[in-house]
mmCIF file of C-alpha atoms in Angstrom:
data_model
loop_
_atom_site.group_PDB
_atom_site.id
_atom_site.type_symbol
_atom_site.label_atom_id
_atom_site.label_comp_id
_atom_site.label_asym_id
_atom_site.label_seq_id
_atom_site.Cartn_x
_atom_site.Cartn_y
_atom_site.Cartn_z
ATOM 1 C CA MET A 1 -0.004 0.049 -0.009
ATOM 2 C CA THR A 2 1.159 3.507 -0.936
ATOM 3 C CA GLU A 3 0.482 6.151 1.727
ATOM 4 C CA VAL A 4 1.224 9.875 1.799
ATOM 5 C CA LEU A 5 2.191 10.846 5.443
ATOM 6 C CA ARG A 6 3.052 14.418 5.009
ATOM 7 C CA ILE A 7 3.617 16.945 2.326
ATOM 8 C CA TRP A 8 5.934 19.893 3.262
ATOM 9 C CA PRO A 9 4.858 22.619 2.973
ATOM 10 C CA GLN A 10 1.285 22.383 2.075
ATOM 11 C CA ALA A 11 1.187 25.145 -0.586
ATOM 12 C CA GLY A 12 3.414 26.199 -3.386
ATOM 13 C CA VAL A 13 3.791 28.163 -6.467
ATOM 14 C CA PRO A 14 4.176 26.503 -9.928
ATOM 15 C CA GLY A 15 7.748 25.306 -10.389
ATOM 16 C CA SER A 16 8.498 25.159 -6.700
ATOM 17 C CA LEU A 17 9.951 22.205 -4.888
ATOM 18 C CA ILE A 18 8.097 20.276 -2.167
ATOM 19 C CA ILE A 19 8.865 17.243 -0.044
ATOM 20 C CA ILE A 20 6.515 14.347 0.287
ATOM 21 C CA GLU A 21 7.044 12.038 3.206
ATOM 22 C CA CYS A 22 5.312 8.568 2.490
ATOM 23 C CA ARG A 23 5.267 5.016 2.964
ATOM 24 C CA GLY A 24 5.483 2.071 0.502
ATOM 25 C CA PHE A 25 6.383 3.960 -2.608
ATOM 26 C CA ASP A 26 8.098 1.782 -5.171
ATOM 27 C CA ALA A 27 10.861 3.818 -6.829
ATOM 28 C CA SER A 28 12.392 0.846 -8.485
ATOM 29 C CA ASP A 29 10.688 1.445 -11.942
ATOM 30 C CA TYR A 30 10.897 5.228 -12.489
ATOM 31 C CA ALA A 31 8.587 4.884 -15.600
ATOM 32 C CA ALA A 32 5.812 3.572 -13.431
ATOM 33 C CA CYS A 33 5.960 6.332 -10.892
ATOM 34 C CA ASP A 34 3.771 9.486 -10.828
ATOM 35 C CA VAL A 35 2.976 12.382 -8.430
ATOM 36 C CA LEU A 36 -0.284 13.657 -9.593
ATOM 37 C CA PHE A 37 -1.542 17.232 -8.766
ATOM 38 C CA GLY A 38 -5.222 16.549 -9.737
ATOM 39 C CA GLU A 39 -4.580 14.867 -12.985
ATOM 40 C CA THR A 40 -1.507 16.685 -13.882
ATOM 41 C CA PRO A 41 1.849 14.908 -13.113
ATOM 42 C CA GLY A 42 4.704 16.760 -11.232
ATOM 43 C CA ARG A 43 8.311 16.224 -12.027
ATOM 44 C CA ILE A 44 10.079 13.791 -9.539
ATOM 45 C CA VAL A 45 13.426 15.221 -8.664
ATOM 46 C CA GLY A 46 14.332 12.513 -6.288
ATOM 47 C CA ALA A 47 12.607 9.264 -4.830
ATOM 48 C CA SER A 48 13.022 6.697 -2.226
ATOM 49 C CA PRO A 49 10.219 4.502 -0.670
ATOM 50 C CA ASP A 50 9.649 7.042 2.164
ATOM 51 C CA ARG A 51 10.561 10.320 0.683
ATOM 52 C CA LEU A 52 10.034 12.227 -2.558
ATOM 53 C CA LEU A 53 11.357 15.683 -3.736
ATOM 54 C CA VAL A 54 8.765 16.842 -6.392
ATOM 55 C CA ALA A 55 8.468 20.019 -8.512
ATOM 56 C CA VAL A 56 4.973 21.455 -8.651
ATOM 57 C CA PRO A 57 3.725 21.501 -12.276
ATOM 58 C CA ASP A 58 4.060 24.869 -14.125
ATOM 59 C CA GLU A 59 0.589 24.726 -15.679
ATOM 60 C CA LEU A 60 -2.395 23.494 -13.846
ATOM 61 C CA THR A 61 -6.259 23.667 -14.468
ATOM 62 C CA GLU A 62 -8.227 25.552 -11.955
ATOM 63 C CA ARG A 63 -9.696 21.995 -10.717
ATOM 64 C CA ASP A 64 -6.166 20.428 -10.448
ATOM 65 C CA ARG A 65 -5.016 23.413 -8.357
ATOM 66 C CA PHE A 66 -7.380 22.269 -5.441
ATOM 67 C CA THR A 67 -7.831 18.572 -6.052
ATOM 68 C CA GLY A 68 -4.807 17.467 -3.995
ATOM 69 C CA VAL A 69 -1.813 15.232 -4.440
ATOM 70 C CA GLN A 70 -1.759 11.455 -5.171
ATOM 71 C CA LEU A 71 1.064 9.135 -5.608
ATOM 72 C CA VAL A 72 1.237 6.262 -8.026
ATOM 73 C CA SER A 73 3.922 3.535 -8.070
ATOM 74 C CA ALA A 74 4.003 -0.199 -9.257
ATOM 75 C CA GLY A 75 0.303 -0.003 -10.018
ATOM 76 C CA LYS A 76 -0.647 1.374 -6.587
ATOM 77 C CA THR A 77 -2.405 4.446 -6.026
ATOM 78 C CA SER A 78 -2.527 6.467 -2.666
ATOM 79 C CA ALA A 79 -5.405 8.554 -1.281
ATOM 80 C CA ARG A 80 -5.291 12.117 -2.238
ATOM 81 C CA VAL A 81 -3.842 14.524 0.397
ATOM 82 C CA PRO A 82 -4.622 18.264 0.288
ATOM 83 C CA PHE A 83 -2.148 20.537 -1.348
ATOM 84 C CA PHE A 84 -2.769 24.202 -2.417
ATOM 85 C CA VAL A 85 -1.167 25.452 -5.747
ATOM 86 C CA ALA A 86 -1.104 29.294 -6.093
ATOM 87 C CA GLU A 87 -2.867 30.893 -8.916
ATOM 88 C CA ARG A 88 -0.755 33.096 -11.282
ATOM 89 C CA LEU A 89 -2.461 36.459 -11.848
ATOM 90 C CA ALA A 90 0.124 38.272 -13.765
ATOM 91 C CA GLU A 91 3.460 37.761 -15.436
ATOM 92 C CA ASN A 92 6.208 39.542 -17.385
ATOM 93 C CA LEU A 93 6.501 41.971 -14.385
ATOM 94 C CA HIS A 94 9.542 42.980 -12.223
ATOM 95 C CA PRO A 95 8.660 43.327 -8.507
ATOM 96 C CA VAL A 96 11.490 43.681 -6.218
ATOM 97 C CA ALA A 97 9.642 44.025 -2.942
ATOM 98 C CA ASN A 98 6.199 43.482 -1.344
ATOM 99 C CA PRO A 99 3.258 44.223 -3.438
ATOM 100 C CA ALA A 100 0.604 46.510 -1.885
ATOM 101 C CA TYR A 101 -3.194 45.618 -1.117
ATOM 102 C CA ASP A 102 -5.995 48.107 -0.954
ATOM 103 C CA PRO A 103 -8.733 46.658 1.333
ATOM 104 C CA GLU A 104 -11.292 49.300 0.128
ATOM 105 C CA THR A 105 -11.207 48.161 -3.499
ATOM 106 C CA GLY A 106 -9.600 44.715 -3.225
ATOM 107 C CA ALA A 107 -6.960 45.942 -5.762
ATOM 108 C CA ILE A 108 -3.281 44.703 -5.734
ATOM 109 C CA PHE A 109 -0.409 46.958 -6.814
ATOM 110 C CA THR A 110 2.891 45.803 -8.122
ATOM 111 C CA THR A 111 5.736 46.975 -10.446
ATOM 112 C CA ILE A 112 8.038 46.624 -13.414
ATOM 113 C CA SER A 113 10.936 48.170 -11.449
ATOM 114 C CA GLY A 114 13.498 47.662 -14.078
ATOM 115 C CA ALA A 115 17.274 48.259 -14.047
ATOM 116 C CA ARG A 116 18.117 51.453 -12.136
ATOM 117 C CA GLY A 117 17.981 54.716 -14.268
ATOM 118 C CA LYS A 118 16.058 52.718 -16.995
ATOM 119 C CA LYS A 119 12.520 53.897 -17.753
ATOM 120 C CA VAL A 120 9.962 51.319 -18.818
ATOM 121 C CA GLU A 121 6.657 51.982 -20.678
ATOM 122 C CA VAL A 122 4.474 51.096 -17.617
ATOM 123 C CA SER A 123 6.150 50.927 -14.183
ATOM 124 C CA VAL A 124 3.127 50.356 -11.824
ATOM 125 C CA TRP A 125 0.363 47.850 -12.510
ATOM 126 C CA ARG A 126 -3.033 47.389 -10.856
ATOM 127 C CA ILE A 127 -4.628 43.808 -10.438
ATOM 128 C CA GLY A 128 -8.307 44.058 -9.787
ATOM 129 C CA PRO A 129 -10.329 41.631 -7.578
ATOM 130 C CA ASP A 130 -11.093 39.690 -10.769
ATOM 131 C CA GLY A 131 -7.515 38.907 -11.130
ATOM 132 C CA LYS A 132 -6.983 41.096 -14.269
ATOM 133 C CA ALA A 133 -3.877 43.290 -14.473
ATOM 134 C CA ALA A 134 -4.105 46.769 -16.050
ATOM 135 C CA PRO A 135 -1.507 49.513 -16.490
ATOM 136 C CA PHE A 136 -1.703 51.947 -13.713
ATOM 137 C CA LEU A 137 1.328 54.532 -13.730
ATOM 138 C CA ASP A 138 4.065 55.213 -16.208
ATOM 139 C CA ASN A 139 5.865 58.338 -14.522
ATOM 140 C CA ILE A 140 7.707 56.786 -11.540
ATOM 141 C CA MET A 141 11.119 55.505 -12.488
ATOM 142 C CA ASN A 142 12.260 52.295 -10.653
ATOM 143 C CA PRO A 143 9.399 51.937 -8.270
ATOM 144 C CA THR A 144 10.249 49.703 -5.356
ATOM 145 C CA GLY A 145 8.509 49.872 -1.959
ATOM 146 C CA MET A 146 4.792 50.268 -1.944
ATOM 147 C CA THR A 147 2.080 50.604 0.830
ATOM 148 C CA VAL A 148 -1.697 51.979 1.111
ATOM 149 C CA ASP A 149 -2.646 54.151 3.975
ATOM 150 C CA ARG A 150 -6.128 53.935 5.736
ATOM 151 C CA GLU A 151 -7.507 56.551 3.147
ATOM 152 C CA GLY A 152 -6.634 54.411 0.192
ATOM 153 C CA THR A 153 -3.781 56.532 -0.808
ATOM 154 C CA LEU A 154 -0.810 54.611 -2.416
ATOM 155 C CA TYR A 155 2.681 55.479 -1.638
ATOM 156 C CA ILE A 156 5.825 54.371 -3.598
ATOM 157 C CA THR A 157 9.495 54.733 -3.280
ATOM 158 C CA SER A 158 11.780 55.196 -6.145
ATOM 159 C CA ARG A 159 15.318 53.865 -5.756
ATOM 160 C CA HIS A 160 16.281 56.018 -8.885
ATOM 161 C CA ASP A 161 15.739 59.496 -7.385
ATOM 162 C CA GLY A 162 15.360 58.677 -3.577
ATOM 163 C CA THR A 163 11.935 60.089 -3.422
ATOM 164 C CA LEU A 164 8.678 58.819 -1.652
ATOM 165 C CA TYR A 165 5.819 59.486 -3.911
ATOM 166 C CA ARG A 166 1.973 59.773 -3.026
ATOM 167 C CA VAL A 167 -0.437 58.768 -5.574
ATOM 168 C CA SER A 168 -4.139 59.513 -5.134
ATOM 169 C CA PRO A 169 -7.043 57.289 -6.220
ATOM 170 C CA PHE A 170 -7.246 59.417 -9.434
ATOM 171 C CA ARG A 171 -3.551 58.579 -10.258
ATOM 172 C CA GLU A 172 -2.259 61.980 -9.319
ATOM 173 C CA VAL A 173 1.551 61.459 -8.527
ATOM 174 C CA VAL A 174 3.204 64.080 -6.319
ATOM 175 C CA PRO A 175 6.621 63.829 -4.432
ATOM 176 C CA PHE A 176 5.932 63.467 -0.689
ATOM 177 C CA ALA A 177 9.547 63.260 0.647
ATOM 178 C CA GLU A 178 12.743 63.474 -0.960
ATOM 179 C CA ASN A 179 16.536 62.935 -0.581
ATOM 180 C CA LEU A 180 15.903 59.349 0.887
ATOM 181 C CA GLY A 181 19.074 57.767 -0.754
ATOM 182 C CA ILE A 182 18.543 54.556 -2.575
ATOM 183 C CA ALA A 183 14.960 54.294 -1.283
ATOM 184 C CA THR A 184 13.680 50.715 -1.145
ATOM 185 C CA GLY A 185 11.662 49.179 1.562
ATOM 186 C CA LEU A 186 8.515 51.024 2.788
ATOM 187 C CA ALA A 187 6.021 50.485 5.730
ATOM 188 C CA ILE A 188 3.431 52.487 7.535
ATOM 189 C CA ASP A 189 2.725 52.450 11.381
ATOM 190 C CA ARG A 190 -0.511 52.917 13.364
ATOM 191 C CA SER A 191 -0.200 56.646 13.521
ATOM 192 C CA GLY A 192 0.330 57.101 9.657
ATOM 193 C CA ASN A 193 4.094 57.601 9.852
ATOM 194 C CA LEU A 194 5.914 56.040 6.765
ATOM 195 C CA PHE A 195 9.308 54.516 7.086
ATOM 196 C CA VAL A 196 11.514 54.205 4.219
ATOM 197 C CA GLY A 197 14.697 51.930 4.021
ATOM 198 C CA ASP A 198 17.731 53.520 2.142
ATOM 199 C CA ARG A 199 19.713 50.427 1.306
ATOM 200 C CA GLN A 200 22.905 52.408 2.029
ATOM 201 C CA GLY A 201 22.145 52.065 5.770
ATOM 202 C CA THR A 202 19.560 54.419 6.995
ATOM 203 C CA ILE A 203 15.811 53.957 7.850
ATOM 204 C CA TYR A 204 13.981 57.334 7.569
ATOM 205 C CA ARG A 205 10.878 58.256 9.452
ATOM 206 C CA VAL A 206 8.304 60.410 7.374
ATOM 207 C CA THR A 207 5.398 62.007 9.211
ATOM 208 C CA PRO A 208 1.940 62.386 7.689
ATOM 209 C CA LEU A 209 2.975 66.108 7.016
ATOM 210 C CA GLY A 210 6.046 64.821 5.036
ATOM 211 C CA ASP A 211 8.720 65.752 7.597
ATOM 212 C CA VAL A 212 11.861 63.472 7.398
ATOM 213 C CA THR A 213 14.155 62.442 10.056
ATOM 214 C CA PRO A 214 16.673 59.410 10.335
ATOM 215 C CA HIS A 215 15.159 56.798 12.638
ATOM 216 C CA ALA A 216 17.715 53.842 12.649
ATOM 217 C CA ARG A 217 20.966 52.743 11.194
ATOM 218 C CA LEU A 218 21.896 49.336 9.810
ATOM 219 C CA GLU A 219 24.505 47.636 7.689
ATOM 220 C CA PRO A 220 24.160 48.488 3.865
ATOM 221 C CA SER A 221 22.259 45.902 1.745
ATOM 222 C CA MET A 222 23.509 44.466 -1.533
ATOM 223 C CA ALA A 223 19.868 44.428 -2.747
ATOM 224 C CA ALA A 224 17.173 46.329 -0.798
ATOM 225 C CA TYR A 225 15.674 46.759 2.565
ATOM 226 C CA HIS A 226 12.262 45.169 3.229
ATOM 227 C CA LEU A 227 10.176 46.612 6.078
ATOM 228 C CA ALA A 228 7.079 45.509 7.987
ATOM 229 C CA PHE A 229 5.379 46.334 11.153
ATOM 230 C CA ALA A 230 4.227 43.562 13.684
ATOM 231 C CA PRO A 231 1.240 43.794 16.116
ATOM 232 C CA ASP A 232 3.906 44.404 18.870
ATOM 233 C CA GLY A 233 4.476 47.833 17.482
ATOM 234 C CA ASN A 234 8.011 47.282 16.290
ATOM 235 C CA LEU A 235 9.342 47.519 12.836
ATOM 236 C CA TYR A 236 11.003 44.589 11.308
ATOM 237 C CA VAL A 237 13.689 44.703 8.479
ATOM 238 C CA THR A 238 15.440 42.362 6.120
ATOM 239 C CA ALA A 239 18.547 43.616 4.216
ATOM 240 C CA PRO A 240 20.072 40.900 2.036
ATOM 241 C CA THR A 241 23.947 40.716 2.221
ATOM 242 C CA ALA A 242 26.616 38.199 1.237
ATOM 243 C CA ALA A 243 26.217 36.304 4.548
ATOM 244 C CA GLY A 244 24.980 33.039 3.007
ATOM 245 C CA THR A 245 22.481 31.219 5.198
ATOM 246 C CA ARG A 246 23.134 33.030 8.451
ATOM 247 C CA GLU A 247 21.269 36.298 7.522
ATOM 248 C CA ALA A 248 18.963 38.079 10.040
ATOM 249 C CA ILE A 249 15.677 39.709 10.503
ATOM 250 C CA TYR A 250 16.239 42.915 12.455
ATOM 251 C CA ARG A 251 13.741 44.438 15.004
ATOM 252 C CA VAL A 252 13.700 48.157 15.225
ATOM 253 C CA THR A 253 12.020 49.618 18.387
ATOM 254 C CA PRO A 254 9.922 52.930 18.313
ATOM 255 C CA MET A 255 12.926 54.621 19.650
ATOM 256 C CA GLY A 256 15.251 53.397 16.741
ATOM 257 C CA LYS A 257 17.105 50.694 18.612
ATOM 258 C CA VAL A 258 18.250 47.858 16.209
ATOM 259 C CA GLU A 259 18.715 44.228 17.183
ATOM 260 C CA PRO A 260 18.824 40.850 15.494
ATOM 261 C CA TRP A 261 15.485 39.078 15.999
ATOM 262 C CA PHE A 262 15.853 35.827 14.019
ATOM 263 C CA VAL A 263 19.127 34.609 12.480
ATOM 264 C CA GLY A 264 19.667 31.714 10.143
ATOM 265 C CA LEU A 265 18.048 32.645 6.737
ATOM 266 C CA GLY A 266 19.281 32.618 3.203
ATOM 267 C CA ARG A 267 18.809 35.950 1.315
ATOM 268 C CA PRO A 268 15.701 37.180 3.292
ATOM 269 C CA GLN A 269 13.517 39.754 1.344
ATOM 270 C CA GLY A 270 9.913 40.746 1.646
ATOM 271 C CA LEU A 271 7.995 40.043 4.948
ATOM 272 C CA ALA A 272 4.801 40.409 6.563
ATOM 273 C CA PHE A 273 2.965 39.581 9.790
ATOM 274 C CA ASP A 274 -0.408 37.907 10.695
ATOM 275 C CA GLN A 275 -2.635 39.085 13.450
ATOM 276 C CA ALA A 276 -1.206 36.661 15.897
ATOM 277 C CA GLY A 277 2.421 38.026 15.348
ATOM 278 C CA ASN A 278 3.760 35.220 13.183
ATOM 279 C CA ALA A 279 6.329 36.613 10.743
ATOM 280 C CA TYR A 280 6.282 35.545 7.023
ATOM 281 C CA VAL A 281 9.444 36.164 5.096
ATOM 282 C CA CYS A 282 10.586 35.163 1.514
ATOM 283 C CA ALA A 283 13.944 33.422 2.203
ATOM 284 C CA SER A 284 15.569 30.121 2.230
ATOM 285 C CA LEU A 285 15.777 27.770 5.211
ATOM 286 C CA ASP A 286 17.553 24.388 5.312
ATOM 287 C CA GLY A 287 18.112 24.465 1.504
ATOM 288 C CA LEU A 288 14.423 24.974 0.533
ATOM 289 C CA ARG A 289 13.192 28.439 -0.561
ATOM 290 C CA GLY A 290 9.826 30.057 -0.315
ATOM 291 C CA VAL A 291 7.905 31.924 2.472
ATOM 292 C CA ILE A 292 9.172 30.976 5.864
ATOM 293 C CA LYS A 293 6.876 31.146 8.975
ATOM 294 C CA ILE A 294 8.503 32.260 12.215
ATOM 295 C CA THR A 295 6.603 32.257 15.487
ATOM 296 C CA PRO A 296 6.352 35.596 17.522
ATOM 297 C CA ASP A 297 8.939 34.440 20.009
ATOM 298 C CA ALA A 298 11.393 33.713 17.107
ATOM 299 C CA GLN A 299 11.960 30.162 18.490
ATOM 300 C CA GLU A 300 10.461 28.104 15.547
ATOM 301 C CA ALA A 301 10.667 28.550 11.859
ATOM 302 C CA GLU A 302 9.201 26.374 8.979
ATOM 303 C CA LEU A 303 8.634 26.493 5.390
ATOM 304 C CA PHE A 304 5.157 27.713 4.801
ATOM 305 C CA ILE A 305 4.903 28.266 0.994
ATOM 306 C CA ALA A 306 7.253 26.766 -1.589
ATOM 307 C CA GLY A 307 8.606 29.164 -4.184
ATOM 308 C CA MET A 308 11.980 29.478 -5.923
ATOM 309 C CA ARG A 309 12.081 33.170 -6.850
ATOM 310 C CA LEU A 310 9.648 34.883 -4.295
ATOM 311 C CA VAL A 311 10.682 38.514 -3.302
ATOM 312 C CA GLY A 312 7.541 39.804 -1.461
ATOM 313 C CA LEU A 313 4.119 39.055 -0.064
ATOM 314 C CA VAL A 314 1.159 40.749 1.382
ATOM 315 C CA PHE A 315 -2.014 39.402 2.944
ATOM 316 C CA ASP A 316 -5.460 40.530 2.093
ATOM 317 C CA ASP A 317 -8.301 40.764 4.545
ATOM 318 C CA LYS A 318 -10.012 37.442 3.415
ATOM 319 C CA GLY A 319 -7.223 35.076 4.291
ATOM 320 C CA THR A 320 -5.452 35.057 0.968
ATOM 321 C CA VAL A 321 -1.755 35.652 0.561
ATOM 322 C CA ILE A 322 -0.471 37.612 -2.410
ATOM 323 C CA LEU A 323 2.975 36.513 -3.502
ATOM 324 C CA ALA A 324 5.479 38.332 -5.809
ATOM 325 C CA SER A 325 8.195 36.548 -7.637
ATOM 326 C CA ASN A 326 10.780 38.470 -9.749
ATOM 327 C CA HIS A 327 8.355 38.182 -12.679
ATOM 328 C CA GLU A 328 4.936 37.102 -11.545
ATOM 329 C CA ILE A 329 2.263 37.744 -8.991
ATOM 330 C CA TYR A 330 0.364 34.805 -7.413
ATOM 331 C CA ARG A 331 -2.402 34.241 -4.809
ATOM 332 C CA VAL A 332 -3.325 31.436 -2.641
ATOM 333 C CA SER A 333 -5.992 31.231 0.001
ATOM 334 C CA LEU A 334 -4.690 29.604 3.310
ATOM 335 C CA GLY A 335 -6.890 31.204 5.850
ATOM 336 C CA VAL A 336 -4.288 33.546 7.223
ATOM 337 C CA VAL A 337 -5.398 37.127 7.984
ATOM 338 C CA GLY A 338 -2.558 39.529 7.869
ATOM 339 C CA TYR A 339 -1.743 42.327 10.374
ATOM 340 C CA ASP A 340 -2.485 45.981 8.924
ATOM 341 C CA PRO A 341 -1.363 48.711 11.154
ATOM 342 C CA ASN A 342 -3.917 50.927 9.471
ATOM 343 C CA ARG A 343 -6.681 48.720 10.880
ATOM 344 C CA ALA A 344 -5.277 47.718 14.160
#
């Protein structure tokens, strides 16, 4: 009898690698082995009687994304076990940080950030609740960090000119704060203050009136700063370096004190929190990459969603996580409600 004991993690984007722990899988005849996602076979990367490494298929029907996983070997078939494959909403993009979600309209905002100093035809895209992407802005070069305030105003950093832009619901774009260095990460606190990460080593605080002050100092990043607030009121930051698999998530207090919060990730990038205070970060852990879930006490971490090229994420208010790779936007409903300081 072939039996699936555990799938780790229980969700993934197309093309990602997952581990299936099983019993009785006959790997002696490779041609007679299959791992079915619905009716679509995944690619078996490695197999033994009790463990499989499998790539999630790149193309799945809507039905197959929710049908679950089933093992086939030597004429024996296992029962189906739940597994959730993320839906691809848009492609041919270039996000480099978290997308933004507007709870009032259900819209998702993301970017074609492009090479620094290079203008693209459309730099900001809007994805409606129906999952359809449409051009939104063409006049911000190298858009990077994004967030939406409680009034539905979109804010965007430009790493090209070091400016924080404010975008009205009518697409009016105005500079809100300037001289912010290589402005990348962006987050908003409960009071409406915006925090901008200059990857050269400074986190700036921008008040609702546009006044700018340095808030904290970190080591420079080779890529970008990624910022998110947690329910505890602290700001959390990732800043990829060349430290391999020992990189950290940093905690920044309201007074600007910086300390490592969790250490042991590979190239951590975009992050977000749920209402219980769990952190979710795009990184690698123990050789597998995707979204890593970390408990509020920073004592436990596990792969939550598999994904090879994920750079950012945001939760909507309906239990869905929206994922950004360096080319695509995905969504998958996992029943996790994110923490939003605007509505805390």
